[in-house]
GROMACS .gro file of C-alpha atoms in nm:
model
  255
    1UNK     CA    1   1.193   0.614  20.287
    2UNK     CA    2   1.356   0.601  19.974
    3UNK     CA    3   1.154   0.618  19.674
    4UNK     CA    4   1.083   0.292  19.433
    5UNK     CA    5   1.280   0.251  19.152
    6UNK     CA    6   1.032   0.263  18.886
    7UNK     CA    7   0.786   0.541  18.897
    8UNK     CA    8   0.416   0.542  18.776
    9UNK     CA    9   0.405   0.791  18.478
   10UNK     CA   10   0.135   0.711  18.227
   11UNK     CA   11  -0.013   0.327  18.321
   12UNK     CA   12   0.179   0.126  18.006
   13UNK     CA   13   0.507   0.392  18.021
   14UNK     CA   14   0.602   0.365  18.373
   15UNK     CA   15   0.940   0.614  18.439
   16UNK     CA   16   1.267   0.479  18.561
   17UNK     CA   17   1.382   0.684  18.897
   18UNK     CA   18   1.692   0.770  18.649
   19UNK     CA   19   1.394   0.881  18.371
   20UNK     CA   20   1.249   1.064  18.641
   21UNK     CA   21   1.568   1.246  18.848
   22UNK     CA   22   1.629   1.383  18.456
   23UNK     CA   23   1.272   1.500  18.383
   24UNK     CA   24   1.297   1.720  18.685
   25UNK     CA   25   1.683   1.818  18.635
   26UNK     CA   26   1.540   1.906  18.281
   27UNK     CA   27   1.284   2.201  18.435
   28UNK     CA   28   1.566   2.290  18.713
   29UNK     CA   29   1.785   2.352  18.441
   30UNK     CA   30   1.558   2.549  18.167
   31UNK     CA   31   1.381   2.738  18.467
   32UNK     CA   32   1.668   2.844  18.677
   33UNK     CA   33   1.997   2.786  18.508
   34UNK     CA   34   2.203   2.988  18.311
   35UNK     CA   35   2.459   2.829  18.029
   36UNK     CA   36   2.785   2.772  18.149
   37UNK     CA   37   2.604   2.740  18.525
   38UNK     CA   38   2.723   2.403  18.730
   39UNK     CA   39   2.446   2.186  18.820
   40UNK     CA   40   2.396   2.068  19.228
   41UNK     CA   41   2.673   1.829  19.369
   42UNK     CA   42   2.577   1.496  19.293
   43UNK     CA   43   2.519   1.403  19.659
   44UNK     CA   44   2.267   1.714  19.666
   45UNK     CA   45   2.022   1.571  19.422
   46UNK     CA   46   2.050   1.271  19.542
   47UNK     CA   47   1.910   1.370  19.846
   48UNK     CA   48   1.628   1.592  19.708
   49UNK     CA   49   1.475   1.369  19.532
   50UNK     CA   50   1.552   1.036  19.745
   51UNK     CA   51   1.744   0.829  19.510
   52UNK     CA   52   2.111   0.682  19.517
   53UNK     CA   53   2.418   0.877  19.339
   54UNK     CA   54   2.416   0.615  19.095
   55UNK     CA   55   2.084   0.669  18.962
   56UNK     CA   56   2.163   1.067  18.982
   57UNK     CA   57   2.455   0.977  18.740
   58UNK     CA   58   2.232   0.787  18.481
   59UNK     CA   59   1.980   1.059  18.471
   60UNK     CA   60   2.310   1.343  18.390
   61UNK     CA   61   2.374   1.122  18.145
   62UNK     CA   62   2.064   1.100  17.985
   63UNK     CA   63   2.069   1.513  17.996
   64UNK     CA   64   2.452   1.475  17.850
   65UNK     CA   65   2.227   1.264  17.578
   66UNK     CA   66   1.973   1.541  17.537
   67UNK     CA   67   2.272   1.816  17.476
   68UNK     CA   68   2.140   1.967  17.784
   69UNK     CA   69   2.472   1.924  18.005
   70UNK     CA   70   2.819   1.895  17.913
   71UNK     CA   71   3.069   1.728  18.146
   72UNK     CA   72   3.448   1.799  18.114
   73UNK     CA   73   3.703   1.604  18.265
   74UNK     CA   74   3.690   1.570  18.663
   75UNK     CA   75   3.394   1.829  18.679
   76UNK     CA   76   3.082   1.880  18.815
   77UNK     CA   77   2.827   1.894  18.511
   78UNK     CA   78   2.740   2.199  18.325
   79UNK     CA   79   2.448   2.410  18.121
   80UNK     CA   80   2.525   2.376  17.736
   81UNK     CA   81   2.424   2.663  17.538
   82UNK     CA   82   2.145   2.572  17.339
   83UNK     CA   83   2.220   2.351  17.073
   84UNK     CA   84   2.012   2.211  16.792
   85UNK     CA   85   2.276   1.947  16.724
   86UNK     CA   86   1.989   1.688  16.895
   87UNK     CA   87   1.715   1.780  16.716
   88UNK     CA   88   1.910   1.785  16.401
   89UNK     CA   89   1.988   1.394  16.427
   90UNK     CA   90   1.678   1.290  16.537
   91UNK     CA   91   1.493   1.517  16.186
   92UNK     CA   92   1.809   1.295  16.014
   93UNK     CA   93   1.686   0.983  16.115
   94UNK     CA   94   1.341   1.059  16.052
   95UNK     CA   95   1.380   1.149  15.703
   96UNK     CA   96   1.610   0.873  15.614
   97UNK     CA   97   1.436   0.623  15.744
   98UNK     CA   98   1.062   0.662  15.723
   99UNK     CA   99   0.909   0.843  15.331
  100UNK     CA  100   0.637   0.995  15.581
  101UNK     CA  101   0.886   1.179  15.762
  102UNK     CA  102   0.999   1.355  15.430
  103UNK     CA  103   0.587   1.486  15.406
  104UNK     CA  104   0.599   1.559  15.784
  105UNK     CA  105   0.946   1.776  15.715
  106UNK     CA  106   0.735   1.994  15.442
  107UNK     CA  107   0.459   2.039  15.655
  108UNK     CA  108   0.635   2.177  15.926
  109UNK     CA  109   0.821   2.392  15.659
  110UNK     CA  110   0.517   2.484  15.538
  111UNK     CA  111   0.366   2.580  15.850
  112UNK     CA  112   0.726   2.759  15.969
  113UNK     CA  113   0.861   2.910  15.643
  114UNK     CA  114   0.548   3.072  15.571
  115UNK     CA  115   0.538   3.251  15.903
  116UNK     CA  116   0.909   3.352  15.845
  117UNK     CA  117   0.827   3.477  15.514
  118UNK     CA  118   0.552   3.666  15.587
  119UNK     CA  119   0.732   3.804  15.914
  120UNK     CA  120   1.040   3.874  15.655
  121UNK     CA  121   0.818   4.080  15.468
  122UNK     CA  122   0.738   4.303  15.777
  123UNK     CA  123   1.046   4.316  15.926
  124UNK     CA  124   1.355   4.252  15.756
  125UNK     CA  125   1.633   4.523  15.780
  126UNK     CA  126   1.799   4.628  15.487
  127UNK     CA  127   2.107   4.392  15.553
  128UNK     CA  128   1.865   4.122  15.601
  129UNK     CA  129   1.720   4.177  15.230
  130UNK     CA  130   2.048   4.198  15.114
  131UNK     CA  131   2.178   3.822  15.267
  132UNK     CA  132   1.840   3.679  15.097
  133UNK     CA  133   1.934   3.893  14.725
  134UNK     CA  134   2.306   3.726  14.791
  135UNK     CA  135   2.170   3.383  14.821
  136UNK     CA  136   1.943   3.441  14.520
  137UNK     CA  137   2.217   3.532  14.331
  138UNK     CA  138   2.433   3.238  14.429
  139UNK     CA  139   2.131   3.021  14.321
  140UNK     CA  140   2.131   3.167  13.999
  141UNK     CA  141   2.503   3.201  13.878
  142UNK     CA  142   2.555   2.789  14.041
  143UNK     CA  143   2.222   2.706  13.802
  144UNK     CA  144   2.347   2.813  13.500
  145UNK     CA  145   2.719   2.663  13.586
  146UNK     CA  146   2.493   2.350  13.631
  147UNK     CA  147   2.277   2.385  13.322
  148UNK     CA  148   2.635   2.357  13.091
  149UNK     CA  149   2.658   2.020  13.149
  150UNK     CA  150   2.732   1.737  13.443
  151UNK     CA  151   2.899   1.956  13.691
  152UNK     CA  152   2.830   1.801  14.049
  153UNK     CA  153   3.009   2.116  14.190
  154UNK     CA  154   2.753   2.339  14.077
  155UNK     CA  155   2.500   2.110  14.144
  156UNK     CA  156   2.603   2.096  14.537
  157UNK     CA  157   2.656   2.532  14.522
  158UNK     CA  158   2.287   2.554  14.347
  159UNK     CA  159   2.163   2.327  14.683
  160UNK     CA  160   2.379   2.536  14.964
  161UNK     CA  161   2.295   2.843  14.837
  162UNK     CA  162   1.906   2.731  14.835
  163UNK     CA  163   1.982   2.645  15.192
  164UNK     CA  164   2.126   2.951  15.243
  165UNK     CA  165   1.847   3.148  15.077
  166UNK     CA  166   1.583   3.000  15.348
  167UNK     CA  167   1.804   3.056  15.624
  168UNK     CA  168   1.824   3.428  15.540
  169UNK     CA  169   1.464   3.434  15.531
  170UNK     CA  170   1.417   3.279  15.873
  171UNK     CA  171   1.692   3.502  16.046
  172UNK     CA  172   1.507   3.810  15.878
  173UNK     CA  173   1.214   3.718  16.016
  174UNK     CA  174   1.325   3.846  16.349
  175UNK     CA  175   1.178   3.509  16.513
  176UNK     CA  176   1.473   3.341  16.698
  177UNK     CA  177   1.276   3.039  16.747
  178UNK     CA  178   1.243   3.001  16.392
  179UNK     CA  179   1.603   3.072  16.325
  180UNK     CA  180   1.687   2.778  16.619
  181UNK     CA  181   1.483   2.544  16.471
  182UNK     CA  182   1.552   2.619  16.077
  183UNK     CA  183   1.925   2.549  16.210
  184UNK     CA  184   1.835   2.213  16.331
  185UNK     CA  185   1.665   2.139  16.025
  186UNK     CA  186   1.979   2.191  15.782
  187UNK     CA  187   2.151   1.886  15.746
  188UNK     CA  188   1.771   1.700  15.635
  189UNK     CA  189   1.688   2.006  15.377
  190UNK     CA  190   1.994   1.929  15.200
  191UNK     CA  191   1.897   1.568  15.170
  192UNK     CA  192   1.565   1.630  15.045
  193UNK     CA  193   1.658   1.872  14.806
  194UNK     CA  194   1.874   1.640  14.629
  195UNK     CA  195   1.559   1.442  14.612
  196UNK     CA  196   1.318   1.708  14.504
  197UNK     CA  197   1.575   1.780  14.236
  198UNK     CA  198   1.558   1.377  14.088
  199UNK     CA  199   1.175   1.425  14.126
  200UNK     CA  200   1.170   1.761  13.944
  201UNK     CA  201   1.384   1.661  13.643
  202UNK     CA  202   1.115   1.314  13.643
  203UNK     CA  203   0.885   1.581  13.604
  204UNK     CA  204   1.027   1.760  13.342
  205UNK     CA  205   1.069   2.034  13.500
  206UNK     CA  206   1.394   2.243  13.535
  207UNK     CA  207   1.647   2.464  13.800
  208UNK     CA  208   1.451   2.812  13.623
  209UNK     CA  209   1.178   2.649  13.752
  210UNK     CA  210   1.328   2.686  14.106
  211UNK     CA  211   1.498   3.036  14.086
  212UNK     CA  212   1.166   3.148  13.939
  213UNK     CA  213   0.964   3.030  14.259
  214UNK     CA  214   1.253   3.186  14.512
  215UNK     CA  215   1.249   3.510  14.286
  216UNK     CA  216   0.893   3.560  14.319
  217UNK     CA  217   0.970   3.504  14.755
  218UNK     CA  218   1.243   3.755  14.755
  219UNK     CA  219   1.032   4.031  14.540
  220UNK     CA  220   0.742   4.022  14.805
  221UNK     CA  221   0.984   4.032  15.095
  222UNK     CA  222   1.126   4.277  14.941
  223UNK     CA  223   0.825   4.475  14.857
  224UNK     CA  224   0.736   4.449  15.185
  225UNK     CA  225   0.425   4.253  15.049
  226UNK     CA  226   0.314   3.966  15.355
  227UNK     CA  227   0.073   3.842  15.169
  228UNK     CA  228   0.247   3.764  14.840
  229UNK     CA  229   0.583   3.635  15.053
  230UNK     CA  230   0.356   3.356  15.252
  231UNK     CA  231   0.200   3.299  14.877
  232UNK     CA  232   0.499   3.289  14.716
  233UNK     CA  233   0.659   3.059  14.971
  234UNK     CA  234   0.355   2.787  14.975
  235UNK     CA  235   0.349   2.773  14.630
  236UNK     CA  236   0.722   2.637  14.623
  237UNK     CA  237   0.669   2.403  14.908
  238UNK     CA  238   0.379   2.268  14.729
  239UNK     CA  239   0.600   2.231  14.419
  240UNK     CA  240   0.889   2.089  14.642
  241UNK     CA  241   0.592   1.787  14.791
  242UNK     CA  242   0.529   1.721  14.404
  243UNK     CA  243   0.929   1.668  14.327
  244UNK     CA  244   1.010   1.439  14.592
  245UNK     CA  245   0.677   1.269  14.515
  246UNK     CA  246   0.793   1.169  14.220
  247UNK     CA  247   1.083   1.050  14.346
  248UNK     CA  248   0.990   0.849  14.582
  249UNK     CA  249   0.765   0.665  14.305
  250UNK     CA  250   1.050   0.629  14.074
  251UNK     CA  251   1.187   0.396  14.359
  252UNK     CA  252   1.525   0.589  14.277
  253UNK     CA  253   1.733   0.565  14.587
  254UNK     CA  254   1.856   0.897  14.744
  255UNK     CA  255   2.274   0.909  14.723
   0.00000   0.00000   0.00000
């Protein structure tokens, strides 16, 4: 007998068969497939789990959704390699359209970036040092360009090479989890830099005020110092929470 439509999950969120061929296509596909490996024939899952091809084609397109699967033209379904491009619009939307999801942002940068500094500290290679020192030095030479005067150029260099300067950090750690998800989280950093910079000029504050903190990061990793590198990297991100605090109460809108 063919199974009902709708399945029980929790009571009040009751899965759609299609909600429910994808949850198990999900752990089919993350346990036992490879990237670039074809998923079953359409009629084959169909039959497993007892549903009709057309619900079997709204679940692969839910995983299509979910940058699981990729389907080209007149073939069977595919593994993607992994991708943060999903997770990367849904921290987007998040930050853009709910303040708390800024805070929520920093505290998962908190709880990540000091783990990848401290990790940093203990195991960056000498070319890993070195990417961090060339992003530091980017930061500095765009934030004096900047400091001459309204120069949006600059500006947008001083924020890329900040970007830039974390992402070294998380590759050195060694973690590729952290690396995977710092990648996802790209596109909202930049956004809430440009707000942490409105809230730190409310402040009074400056851009020395922000090489200074990343300085102090890069000495400890450096130094090989864990302690001082998880320090040194809370103590910006505590800084950073202040800035776009003050933005937000300014009521200034982000660009």
């Amino acid at each position: 007998m063919a199974r009902s439509d709708v399945t029980a999950g929790p009571e009040e969120y009751p899965l759609t068969a299609a909600e429910r061929v994808a949850n198990e296509l999900t752990e089919i596909i993350l346990g036992e497939l490879s990237p670039g490996a074809s998923i079953p024939a359409e009629a084959d899952i169909a039959a497993r789990f007892e549903v009709s091809r057309l619900t079997v084609r709204e679940a692969v397109k839910m995983l299509v959704g979910r940058g699981l699967l990729h389907i080209g033209r007149g073939r069977r379904a595919v593994v993607r390699e992994p991708d943060s491009s999903v997770f990367a619009a849904l921290l987007v939307s998040i930050v853009r359209n709910d303040p708390k999801g800024l805070f929520d942002l920093i505290e998962l940068r908190m709880a990540m970036e000091s783990l990848s500094s401290g990790l940093a500290a203990k195991r960056a290679s000498r070319a890993g040092v070195q990417a961090i020192d060339a992003a530091m030095r980017d930061m500095r030479a765009s934030a004096a360009e900047a400091a001459d005067g309204e120069n949006p150029e600059a500006e947008a260099r001083f924020h890329e090479s900040d970007l830039q300067f974390h992402e070294a950090i998380a590759m050195a750690s060694g973690n590729r989890v952290i690396a995977f998800i710092f990648e996802a989280m790209a596109k909202p950093l930049r956004e809430s830099f440009v707000m942490s910079r409105r809230g730190q000029t409310l402040r009074g504050a400056g851009r020395v005020e922000t090489v200074e903190a990343h300085q102090a990061i890069l000495d400890a990793i450096r130094a090989g110092d864990q302690r001082a590198a998880v320090e040194a990297m809370r103590a910006h991100l505590k800084s950073t929470e202040l800035d776009i605090r003050s933005h937000l109460a300014s009521g200034v809108a982000a660009a």
